[in-house]
Amino acid sequence: MLEKVYQYIEDHKEMYLNWLVEICRQPSVAAQNRGINETVQLVEKYLHKVSFAVETLPTSGNPIVYGELDSGKEKTLTFYNHYDVQPEDPIDFWESPPFSPEIRDGKLFARGTADNKGTLLSRICAIHAYQQIYKELPINLKFIIEGEEEIGSPHLHEFTEKYPDKLSTDGCIWENGFKSTDGRLQITLGCKGMLYVELQAKGANVDLHSAKAAIITNPAWRLVWALSTLKNEQEEILIDGFYDRIQELTPAEKELTESIDYKEEEELEQLGLKHYLNNLTGFKLKEKLIFQPACTICGLESGYTDEGSKTVLPSVAKAKIDFRLVSEQDPEEILTLLRKHLDKHGFSDIEVIPLKGQHAAVTDLEDPLVRKVVSSAEKFFDKKPQVMRSQAGTGPMYTLCQKFGIPAVGFGVGHAGSQNHAPNENIYMDDFIEGIKFAALVIHEF
Ligand SMILES: [Zn+2]
C-alpha cells in the first residue's frame, strides 16, 4: 500500500542522507551549551520543509522546538525527540572528527547519528516522502523536540505545565531505539526512573596537614562509611522501604524478557570481564537489567589523587550517586528515605543534594498504539520485533506521557554497536533509510 512512498524514499536516499549529514555536522552539546541556537534553526528549517507550524518555546534552559501539522483528522500522533547530543570526549578515541560526518563500511559516523538525530530525521523524512506521494497526511502530527535530554530534561516540565494543549495526543512515539544484536527491531514501552544525588561530607574548613588526622575528622572516611551502609555485597539496597513500591512481573512480562537475545559472552569479552554481578546469567540477568533498581556510585572526590604523594587531610569529600528506579518508585520519596537512612545510621552530618529526579514510565502492553507499532513492525521487518517492557536507561517519558495518561512507544534507527554517548557513534545508512520507511508505515497505520 505504501509502495510508492517506499519507492520515493529509495529514489531520494541521497537527499535524505544529506539532510542527516547537515544536522550531524552541527554540534549541539547541551552540557557545554554549545551550538544550541544554530541547531534550533536547523530543526526549524526541516520542520518547515514538511509544512509544520513551528514555534520555538523558551524555557529556563534550552528552548523546545514544537511543531504541529493539523490535517483536520481525528487522530493525533506526537513524536518526542531531542536535538542535543552528548559531549564528544574522549576525543582521541574518534577515528574521524565527531562533527565531521564520515561514511565507512556502510555506516555514518558522527556524534548524534544514533542518539538521536538519525531517528529524528527519519521521522521528518518519512513525513516528507508521504507528502510527496499523498499530499495529505492521514493523521495530525506533532513534534516535541527538546534540547536538554542529555542533561536530564531539567526544564521539560515547564513545557508540560504551560502548554497542556500542545501535549494532548493519542499517542507518543518516543525518541529513540535500535536493533538488538540479533538484528531485531527493539520496541520499548517504558524506561527506568532515576534519583541522582550528591553526598557531601565536610571536615575542617580548610585542608590540613595529615598529621592532624590523628585528632581531626576526615570527611573522606565519613563518606566512605556512609556509602557502605547503602548497599551490601549481594547488591541489596539497604534503605528501609526502598523496594516497597516495586511490582511483581506479570506472565507476559516474563515471557517478553525470556525472548530477549542478550549476548552475554560477547559483552563480557568486549568489556574484559569474567562474569556479571553476583554471577547473574540468563533470565535473572535480563530481569535485573530491565526490572530491578540499582544504586551506583558514579563519582568520588576528595583530597589528593594526582601523581606522587601529598600528606593531606581533606576538608571535603563528595560522591555522586545514581539510583535507577522502577515501577512505582517515586524519586521524591526515595530522597526522603535516603535522608532518613543516613540519619538513622549516624550520618546526619552528610549533606544530600538532589540533582535529578525522574519517575519510571510504563505503557500498557495492550494499548492500541503498542499493538499498531508492533503489528506494523511484524509486517515490515523480516525478523520479529523485540518488545522491551522497559529500557535499562532513563528518560523523561513519564513527565511527558504516562503522567497524563498518554501511551508511549519507542523505536529508532540505531543498532547494537551504535556507541551512543561514546566515541565513534554511528548508524547503518541502510537502517536510516529503512527507518524512514517504517516511520511512514507507522504514521499510515495509526
Ligand atoms: Zn543519549
CSV table of C-alpha atoms and ligand atoms in Angstrom, one decimal:
chain,number,residue,atom,x,y,z
A,1,MET,CA,0.0,0.0,0.0
A,2,LEU,CA,2.9,2.3,0.7
A,3,GLU,CA,4.9,1.0,-2.2
A,4,LYS,CA,5.0,4.5,-3.9
A,5,VAL,CA,6.2,6.1,-0.7
A,6,TYR,CA,8.9,3.5,-0.3
A,7,GLN,CA,10.0,3.9,-3.9
A,8,TYR,CA,10.2,7.7,-3.4
A,9,ILE,CA,12.4,7.2,-0.3
A,10,GLU,CA,14.6,4.8,-2.3
A,11,ASP,CA,14.9,7.3,-5.1
A,12,HIS,CA,15.8,10.1,-2.7
A,13,LYS,CA,18.2,8.3,-0.4
A,14,GLU,CA,21.0,10.6,-1.2
A,15,MET,CA,19.0,13.7,-0.4
A,16,TYR,CA,17.7,12.3,2.9
A,17,LEU,CA,21.2,11.3,3.9
A,18,ASN,CA,22.4,14.8,3.1
A,19,TRP,CA,19.8,16.2,5.4
A,20,LEU,CA,21.1,14.0,8.2
A,21,VAL,CA,24.7,14.9,7.5
A,22,GLU,CA,23.9,18.6,7.7
A,23,ILE,CA,22.3,18.3,11.1
A,24,CYS,CA,25.0,15.9,12.4
A,25,ARG,CA,27.7,18.4,11.3
A,26,GLN,CA,26.2,21.0,13.7
A,27,PRO,CA,27.4,20.5,17.3
A,28,SER,CA,24.6,20.8,19.9
A,29,VAL,CA,26.2,19.8,23.2
A,30,ALA,CA,23.7,20.7,26.0
A,31,ALA,CA,26.2,20.0,28.8
A,32,GLN,CA,28.5,22.7,27.4
A,33,ASN,CA,25.8,25.0,25.9
A,34,ARG,CA,27.5,24.6,22.5
A,35,GLY,CA,25.7,25.2,19.2
A,36,ILE,CA,22.2,25.3,20.6
A,37,ASN,CA,20.8,28.2,18.6
A,38,GLU,CA,22.3,27.1,15.4
A,39,THR,CA,20.8,23.6,15.8
A,40,VAL,CA,17.4,25.0,16.7
A,41,GLN,CA,17.4,26.9,13.4
A,42,LEU,CA,18.3,23.7,11.5
A,43,VAL,CA,15.5,21.8,13.2
A,44,GLU,CA,13.0,24.6,12.4
A,45,LYS,CA,14.2,24.6,8.8
A,46,TYR,CA,13.4,20.8,8.4
A,47,LEU,CA,10.1,21.1,10.1
A,48,HIS,CA,9.2,23.9,7.7
A,49,LYS,CA,10.2,21.6,4.9
A,50,VAL,CA,7.3,19.3,5.8
A,51,SER,CA,4.9,22.2,6.3
A,52,PHE,CA,4.7,22.1,10.1
A,53,ALA,CA,3.6,25.2,12.0
A,54,VAL,CA,6.7,25.7,14.2
A,55,GLU,CA,7.1,27.5,17.5
A,56,THR,CA,10.4,27.7,19.4
A,57,LEU,CA,9.3,27.9,23.0
A,58,PRO,CA,11.8,29.3,25.6
A,59,THR,CA,12.3,27.5,28.9
A,60,SER,CA,14.6,28.4,31.7
A,61,GLY,CA,17.2,26.3,29.8
A,62,ASN,CA,17.4,25.5,26.1
A,63,PRO,CA,14.3,26.1,24.0
A,64,ILE,CA,11.9,23.4,22.9
A,65,VAL,CA,11.0,23.3,19.2
A,66,TYR,CA,7.4,22.5,18.9
A,67,GLY,CA,5.8,21.6,15.5
A,68,GLU,CA,2.3,20.9,14.5
A,69,LEU,CA,0.7,19.6,11.3
A,70,ASP,CA,-3.0,19.9,11.6
A,71,SER,CA,-4.5,17.8,8.8
A,72,GLY,CA,-8.0,18.2,10.2
A,73,LYS,CA,-8.0,14.5,11.1
A,74,GLU,CA,-9.5,12.7,14.1
A,75,LYS,CA,-6.3,11.2,15.5
A,76,THR,CA,-3.0,12.8,16.6
A,77,LEU,CA,0.4,11.3,16.9
A,78,THR,CA,3.3,13.0,18.6
A,79,PHE,CA,7.0,12.4,18.1
A,80,TYR,CA,9.3,13.2,21.0
A,81,ASN,CA,12.9,13.8,20.1
A,82,HIS,CA,15.8,15.9,21.2
A,83,TYR,CA,18.3,18.0,19.3
A,84,ASP,CA,21.0,18.0,21.9
A,85,VAL,CA,23.9,15.5,22.0
A,86,GLN,CA,26.4,14.2,24.5
A,87,PRO,CA,29.9,15.8,24.7
A,88,GLU,CA,32.3,14.1,22.2
A,89,ASP,CA,35.2,13.4,24.6
A,90,PRO,CA,37.3,11.4,24.9
A,91,ILE,CA,38.1,13.0,21.5
A,92,ASP,CA,41.3,10.9,20.9
A,93,PHE,CA,39.3,7.7,20.5
A,94,TRP,CA,37.3,9.0,17.5
A,95,GLU,CA,38.5,7.7,14.2
A,96,SER,CA,37.1,10.7,12.4
A,97,PRO,CA,36.2,14.1,13.9
A,98,PRO,CA,32.8,13.8,15.8
A,99,PHE,CA,31.2,16.7,14.0
A,100,SER,CA,32.5,15.9,10.5
A,101,PRO,CA,30.2,13.1,9.5
A,102,GLU,CA,32.0,10.3,7.7
A,103,ILE,CA,30.8,7.2,5.9
A,104,ARG,CA,32.8,4.0,6.4
A,105,ASP,CA,31.6,0.4,5.8
A,106,GLY,CA,28.1,1.4,5.2
A,107,LYS,CA,27.9,3.4,8.4
A,108,LEU,CA,27.6,7.1,9.1
A,109,PHE,CA,29.9,8.1,11.9
A,110,ALA,CA,29.2,11.3,13.9
A,111,ARG,CA,28.1,12.4,17.4
A,112,GLY,CA,24.4,12.3,17.4
A,113,THR,CA,23.8,9.9,14.5
A,114,ALA,CA,22.2,7.3,16.8
A,115,ASP,CA,21.3,9.5,19.7
A,116,ASN,CA,19.1,10.8,18.3
A,117,LYS,CA,19.4,12.9,15.2
A,118,GLY,CA,19.2,9.9,12.9
A,119,THR,CA,15.8,8.9,14.4
A,120,LEU,CA,14.6,12.5,14.4
A,121,LEU,CA,15.4,12.9,10.8
A,122,SER,CA,14.0,9.5,9.8
A,123,ARG,CA,10.6,10.8,11.0
A,124,ILE,CA,10.8,14.1,9.3
A,125,CYS,CA,11.9,12.4,6.0
A,126,ALA,CA,9.0,9.9,6.4
A,127,ILE,CA,6.5,12.7,6.6
A,128,HIS,CA,8.2,14.4,3.6
A,129,ALA,CA,8.1,11.3,1.4
A,130,TYR,CA,4.4,10.7,2.4
A,131,GLN,CA,3.5,14.2,1.4
A,132,GLN,CA,5.2,13.9,-1.9
A,133,ILE,CA,3.0,10.9,-2.8
A,134,TYR,CA,-0.2,11.6,-1.0
A,135,LYS,CA,-0.1,15.3,-0.3
A,136,GLU,CA,-2.2,14.9,2.8
A,137,LEU,CA,-1.3,13.0,6.0
A,138,PRO,CA,-3.8,10.5,7.4
A,139,ILE,CA,-3.5,11.9,10.9
A,140,ASN,CA,-2.5,15.1,12.7
A,141,LEU,CA,1.1,15.2,13.8
A,142,LYS,CA,3.1,16.9,16.5
A,143,PHE,CA,6.8,17.2,17.2
A,144,ILE,CA,8.2,18.0,20.7
A,145,ILE,CA,11.9,18.4,20.2
A,146,GLU,CA,13.8,19.4,23.3
A,147,GLY,CA,17.4,20.5,23.8
A,148,GLU,CA,18.3,19.2,27.2
A,149,GLU,CA,17.6,15.4,27.1
A,150,GLU,CA,21.2,14.6,27.5
A,151,ILE,CA,21.4,16.6,30.8
A,152,GLY,CA,18.3,15.1,32.2
A,153,SER,CA,15.5,17.3,30.7
A,154,PRO,CA,15.5,19.7,33.7
A,155,HIS,CA,13.0,22.1,32.1
A,156,LEU,CA,10.7,19.9,30.2
A,157,HIS,CA,8.1,20.1,32.9
A,158,GLU,CA,7.9,23.9,32.3
A,159,PHE,CA,6.6,23.0,28.8
A,160,THR,CA,4.1,20.4,30.1
A,161,GLU,CA,2.8,22.8,32.7
A,162,LYS,CA,2.5,25.8,30.4
A,163,TYR,CA,1.1,24.1,27.3
A,164,PRO,CA,-1.3,21.3,28.1
A,165,ASP,CA,-2.9,21.7,24.6
A,166,LYS,CA,0.3,21.1,22.9
A,167,LEU,CA,0.7,18.0,24.9
A,168,SER,CA,-2.6,16.4,24.1
A,169,THR,CA,-2.4,13.5,21.7
A,170,ASP,CA,-3.5,9.9,21.1
A,171,GLY,CA,0.0,8.5,21.5
A,172,CYS,CA,3.6,9.4,21.5
A,173,ILE,CA,6.5,7.8,19.6
A,174,TRP,CA,9.5,8.1,21.8
A,175,GLU,CA,12.8,9.5,20.8
A,176,ASN,CA,15.0,6.6,20.0
A,177,GLY,CA,15.8,2.9,19.7
A,178,PHE,CA,17.9,0.3,18.0
A,179,LYS,CA,18.1,-3.1,16.6
A,180,SER,CA,19.3,-5.7,19.0
A,181,THR,CA,22.4,-7.9,18.5
A,182,ASP,CA,20.3,-10.5,16.5
A,183,GLY,CA,19.0,-7.8,14.1
A,184,ARG,CA,15.5,-7.4,15.6
A,185,LEU,CA,13.9,-4.0,15.9
A,186,GLN,CA,13.5,-3.2,19.6
A,187,ILE,CA,10.3,-1.6,20.6
A,188,THR,CA,10.4,-0.2,24.1
A,189,LEU,CA,7.4,0.6,26.2
A,190,GLY,CA,9.0,2.4,29.1
A,191,CYS,CA,12.1,3.4,30.9
A,192,LYS,CA,13.6,3.4,34.3
A,193,GLY,CA,13.3,6.3,36.7
A,194,MET,CA,16.2,8.0,38.5
A,195,LEU,CA,17.2,9.8,41.6
A,196,TYR,CA,20.7,11.4,41.2
A,197,VAL,CA,22.2,12.9,44.3
A,198,GLU,CA,25.5,14.3,45.5
A,199,LEU,CA,26.5,13.4,49.0
A,200,GLN,CA,28.9,15.8,50.8
A,201,ALA,CA,30.9,15.2,53.9
A,202,LYS,CA,32.7,18.2,55.5
A,203,GLY,CA,35.5,18.3,58.0
A,204,ALA,CA,37.6,21.3,59.0
A,205,ASN,CA,37.0,24.4,56.9
A,206,VAL,CA,40.4,24.0,55.1
A,207,ASP,CA,42.6,21.1,54.0
A,208,LEU,CA,45.1,20.3,56.8
A,209,HIS,CA,48.4,18.6,57.2
A,210,SER,CA,47.5,14.9,57.5
A,211,ALA,CA,49.4,14.7,60.8
A,212,LYS,CA,46.2,16.3,62.2
A,213,ALA,CA,44.2,13.3,61.1
A,214,ALA,CA,45.1,11.7,64.4
A,215,ILE,CA,42.7,14.1,66.1
A,216,ILE,CA,40.5,15.6,63.4
A,217,THR,CA,37.6,14.1,61.5
A,218,ASN,CA,38.4,13.0,57.9
A,219,PRO,CA,35.3,13.6,55.7
A,220,ALA,CA,36.5,11.1,53.2
A,221,TRP,CA,36.2,8.4,55.9
A,222,ARG,CA,32.8,9.7,56.9
A,223,LEU,CA,31.6,9.5,53.3
A,224,VAL,CA,33.0,6.0,52.7
A,225,TRP,CA,31.4,4.7,55.9
A,226,ALA,CA,28.1,6.3,54.9
A,227,LEU,CA,28.3,4.8,51.4
A,228,SER,CA,29.0,1.4,52.8
A,229,THR,CA,25.6,1.4,54.5
A,230,LEU,CA,23.6,1.9,51.3
A,231,LYS,CA,24.2,-1.4,49.7
A,232,ASN,CA,25.7,-4.8,50.7
A,233,GLU,CA,27.9,-7.1,48.7
A,234,GLN,CA,24.9,-9.0,47.4
A,235,GLU,CA,23.8,-5.8,45.7
A,236,GLU,CA,20.8,-5.4,48.1
A,237,ILE,CA,20.0,-1.8,48.7
A,238,LEU,CA,19.6,-1.4,52.4
A,239,ILE,CA,17.5,1.8,52.7
A,240,ASP,CA,14.2,1.0,54.6
A,241,GLY,CA,11.2,1.0,52.3
A,242,PHE,CA,13.3,1.2,49.1
A,243,TYR,CA,11.7,-1.8,47.5
A,244,ASP,CA,8.1,-1.2,48.7
A,245,ARG,CA,6.6,0.1,45.5
A,246,ILE,CA,8.1,-2.4,43.1
A,247,GLN,CA,5.6,-4.7,41.5
A,248,GLU,CA,6.0,-8.4,40.5
A,249,LEU,CA,6.5,-9.2,36.9
A,250,THR,CA,3.4,-10.4,35.0
A,251,PRO,CA,3.5,-13.6,33.0
A,252,ALA,CA,3.5,-11.5,29.8
A,253,GLU,CA,6.5,-9.5,31.0
A,254,LYS,CA,8.3,-12.7,31.9
A,255,GLU,CA,7.7,-14.1,28.5
A,256,LEU,CA,9.0,-11.0,26.8
A,257,THR,CA,12.1,-11.0,29.0
A,258,GLU,CA,12.8,-14.6,28.2
A,259,SER,CA,12.7,-13.9,24.5
A,260,ILE,CA,15.4,-11.2,24.7
A,261,ASP,CA,18.6,-12.3,23.0
A,262,TYR,CA,21.3,-11.0,25.3
A,263,LYS,CA,24.8,-11.8,24.1
A,264,GLU,CA,26.4,-12.3,27.5
A,265,GLU,CA,29.6,-14.0,26.4
A,266,GLU,CA,30.2,-11.4,23.7
A,267,GLU,CA,29.6,-8.5,26.0
A,268,LEU,CA,31.8,-9.9,28.8
A,269,GLU,CA,34.6,-10.4,26.4
A,270,GLN,CA,34.2,-7.0,24.9
A,271,LEU,CA,34.4,-5.5,28.5
A,272,GLY,CA,37.2,-7.7,29.6
A,273,LEU,CA,35.2,-9.1,32.4
A,274,LYS,CA,34.8,-12.7,33.6
A,275,HIS,CA,31.2,-12.5,34.9
A,276,TYR,CA,28.3,-10.2,35.7
A,277,LEU,CA,27.4,-9.0,39.2
A,278,ASN,CA,26.6,-11.9,41.5
A,279,ASN,CA,27.3,-14.2,38.6
A,280,LEU,CA,24.0,-13.4,37.1
A,281,THR,CA,23.1,-15.0,33.8
A,282,GLY,CA,20.1,-15.8,31.6
A,283,PHE,CA,16.7,-14.7,32.8
A,284,LYS,CA,17.9,-13.3,36.1
A,285,LEU,CA,20.4,-11.1,34.4
A,286,LYS,CA,17.8,-9.6,32.0
A,287,GLU,CA,15.3,-9.2,34.8
A,288,LYS,CA,17.9,-7.3,36.9
A,289,LEU,CA,18.8,-5.1,34.0
A,290,ILE,CA,15.3,-4.2,33.0
A,291,PHE,CA,13.0,-4.6,36.0
A,292,GLN,CA,15.1,-4.0,39.1
A,293,PRO,CA,16.5,-0.9,40.6
A,294,ALA,CA,20.2,-0.1,41.1
A,295,CYS,CA,22.4,2.1,43.3
A,296,THR,CA,25.6,3.2,41.7
A,297,ILE,CA,28.5,5.4,42.8
A,298,CYS,CA,29.1,7.5,39.7
A,299,GLY,CA,32.0,9.5,41.1
A,300,LEU,CA,34.1,10.0,44.2
A,301,GLU,CA,36.2,13.0,45.0
A,302,SER,CA,38.3,14.0,48.0
A,303,GLY,CA,41.8,15.1,48.8
A,304,TYR,CA,44.9,14.5,46.6
A,305,THR,CA,44.8,12.0,43.8
A,306,ASP,CA,47.5,13.3,41.5
A,307,GLU,CA,51.0,12.0,40.9
A,308,GLY,CA,53.1,11.0,43.9
A,309,SER,CA,52.1,11.6,47.4
A,310,LYS,CA,50.8,14.6,49.3
A,311,THR,CA,50.1,14.2,53.0
A,312,VAL,CA,46.8,16.0,53.3
A,313,LEU,CA,43.7,15.8,55.4
A,314,PRO,CA,40.9,16.8,53.0
A,315,SER,CA,38.3,19.2,54.2
A,316,VAL,CA,35.6,17.9,51.9
A,317,ALA,CA,34.5,14.6,50.3
A,318,LYS,CA,31.9,14.2,47.7
A,319,ALA,CA,30.1,11.3,46.0
A,320,LYS,CA,27.7,11.3,43.1
A,321,ILE,CA,25.1,8.5,43.4
A,322,ASP,CA,22.6,7.4,40.9
A,323,PHE,CA,19.6,5.3,41.9
A,324,ARG,CA,17.8,3.7,38.9
A,325,LEU,CA,14.1,3.3,39.8
A,326,VAL,CA,11.4,1.0,38.6
A,327,SER,CA,7.6,0.5,38.8
A,328,GLU,CA,6.0,3.0,41.1
A,329,GLN,CA,9.2,4.1,43.0
A,330,ASP,CA,8.9,7.8,43.4
A,331,PRO,CA,12.2,9.8,43.3
A,332,GLU,CA,10.9,12.3,45.9
A,333,GLU,CA,10.0,9.6,48.3
A,334,ILE,CA,13.3,7.7,47.8
A,335,LEU,CA,15.1,11.0,48.5
A,336,THR,CA,13.3,11.2,51.9
A,337,LEU,CA,14.1,7.6,52.6
A,338,LEU,CA,17.7,8.2,51.8
A,339,ARG,CA,17.9,11.1,54.3
A,340,LYS,CA,16.2,9.0,57.0
A,341,HIS,CA,18.6,6.2,56.3
A,342,LEU,CA,21.6,8.4,56.7
A,343,ASP,CA,20.2,9.9,59.9
A,344,LYS,CA,19.4,6.5,61.3
A,345,HIS,CA,22.9,5.3,60.7
A,346,GLY,CA,24.5,8.3,62.4
A,347,PHE,CA,25.3,10.3,59.3
A,348,SER,CA,23.2,13.4,59.9
A,349,ASP,CA,26.4,15.4,59.1
A,350,ILE,CA,26.3,14.2,55.5
A,351,GLU,CA,24.5,16.6,53.2
A,352,VAL,CA,22.3,15.2,50.4
A,353,ILE,CA,22.0,17.4,47.4
A,354,PRO,CA,19.4,16.2,44.9
A,355,LEU,CA,20.5,16.8,41.3
A,356,LYS,CA,17.9,14.9,39.2
A,357,GLY,CA,14.7,13.1,39.7
A,358,GLN,CA,12.7,11.1,37.2
A,359,HIS,CA,9.8,8.7,37.6
A,360,ALA,CA,9.9,5.4,35.8
A,361,ALA,CA,7.5,5.0,32.9
A,362,VAL,CA,5.5,2.1,31.6
A,363,THR,CA,2.9,1.9,28.8
A,364,ASP,CA,0.3,-0.9,28.9
A,365,LEU,CA,1.2,-3.8,26.7
A,366,GLU,CA,-2.4,-3.9,25.4
A,367,ASP,CA,-2.6,-0.2,24.4
A,368,PRO,CA,-3.8,0.3,20.8
A,369,LEU,CA,-0.6,2.3,20.0
A,370,VAL,CA,1.6,-0.6,21.1
A,371,ARG,CA,-0.5,-3.0,19.1
A,372,LYS,CA,-0.2,-0.8,16.0
A,373,VAL,CA,3.5,-0.3,16.2
A,374,VAL,CA,4.2,-4.0,16.9
A,375,SER,CA,1.9,-5.2,14.1
A,376,SER,CA,3.5,-2.7,11.7
A,377,ALA,CA,6.9,-3.9,12.6
A,378,GLU,CA,5.9,-7.5,12.2
A,379,LYS,CA,4.6,-6.7,8.7
A,380,PHE,CA,7.6,-4.6,7.7
A,381,PHE,CA,10.7,-6.3,9.1
A,382,ASP,CA,11.9,-9.8,8.2
A,383,LYS,CA,12.6,-10.5,11.8
A,384,LYS,CA,10.1,-10.4,14.6
A,385,PRO,CA,10.5,-7.3,16.6
A,386,GLN,CA,11.7,-7.5,20.2
A,387,VAL,CA,9.3,-5.8,22.5
A,388,MET,CA,11.0,-4.5,25.6
A,389,ARG,CA,8.9,-3.7,28.6
A,390,SER,CA,11.4,-1.0,29.6
A,391,GLN,CA,14.8,0.4,28.7
A,392,ALA,CA,17.5,-0.1,31.2
A,393,GLY,CA,18.1,3.6,30.8
A,394,THR,CA,16.2,6.7,31.9
A,395,GLY,CA,14.3,9.3,30.0
A,396,PRO,CA,11.6,11.9,30.7
A,397,MET,CA,8.9,9.6,29.3
A,398,TYR,CA,6.8,9.9,32.5
A,399,THR,CA,7.0,13.7,32.5
A,400,LEU,CA,5.6,13.9,29.0
A,401,CYS,CA,3.4,10.9,28.7
A,402,GLN,CA,2.3,8.5,31.4
A,403,LYS,CA,1.7,11.3,33.9
A,404,PHE,CA,-1.0,12.5,31.6
A,405,GLY,CA,-2.2,9.0,30.6
A,406,ILE,CA,-0.5,9.2,27.2
A,407,PRO,CA,0.8,5.9,25.8
A,408,ALA,CA,4.4,6.0,24.6
A,409,VAL,CA,6.3,3.6,22.3
A,410,GLY,CA,10.0,3.9,21.4
A,411,PHE,CA,11.9,2.7,18.3
A,412,GLY,CA,14.7,4.1,16.2
A,413,VAL,CA,17.4,3.7,13.7
A,414,GLY,CA,20.4,2.7,15.8
A,415,HIS,CA,22.0,-0.8,16.2
A,416,ALA,CA,23.6,-2.7,18.9
A,417,GLY,CA,27.0,-1.3,18.1
A,418,SER,CA,25.9,2.3,17.7
A,419,GLN,CA,28.1,3.6,20.5
A,420,ASN,CA,25.7,6.1,22.0
A,421,HIS,CA,27.4,8.5,24.3
A,422,ALA,CA,30.8,7.0,23.3
A,423,PRO,CA,33.4,7.7,20.6
A,424,ASN,CA,32.7,6.6,17.0
A,425,GLU,CA,28.9,6.9,17.4
A,426,ASN,CA,27.3,5.5,14.2
A,427,ILE,CA,24.3,4.2,12.4
A,428,TYR,CA,24.0,2.0,9.3
A,429,MET,CA,22.8,4.0,6.4
A,430,ASP,CA,20.5,1.2,5.4
A,431,ASP,CA,18.9,1.3,8.9
A,432,PHE,CA,18.3,5.0,8.4
A,433,ILE,CA,16.6,4.5,5.0
A,434,GLU,CA,14.6,1.5,6.4
A,435,GLY,CA,13.7,3.6,9.4
A,436,ILE,CA,12.3,6.3,7.2
A,437,LYS,CA,10.1,3.7,5.5
A,438,PHE,CA,9.0,2.2,8.8
A,439,ALA,CA,8.1,5.6,10.3
A,440,ALA,CA,6.0,6.2,7.2
A,441,LEU,CA,4.2,2.9,7.8
A,442,VAL,CA,3.5,3.7,11.4
A,443,ILE,CA,2.0,7.0,10.5
A,444,HIS,CA,-0.1,5.3,7.8
A,445,GLU,CA,-1.3,2.5,10.1
A,446,PHE,CA,-2.0,4.7,13.1
B,1,ZN,ZN,21.5,10.0,25.0
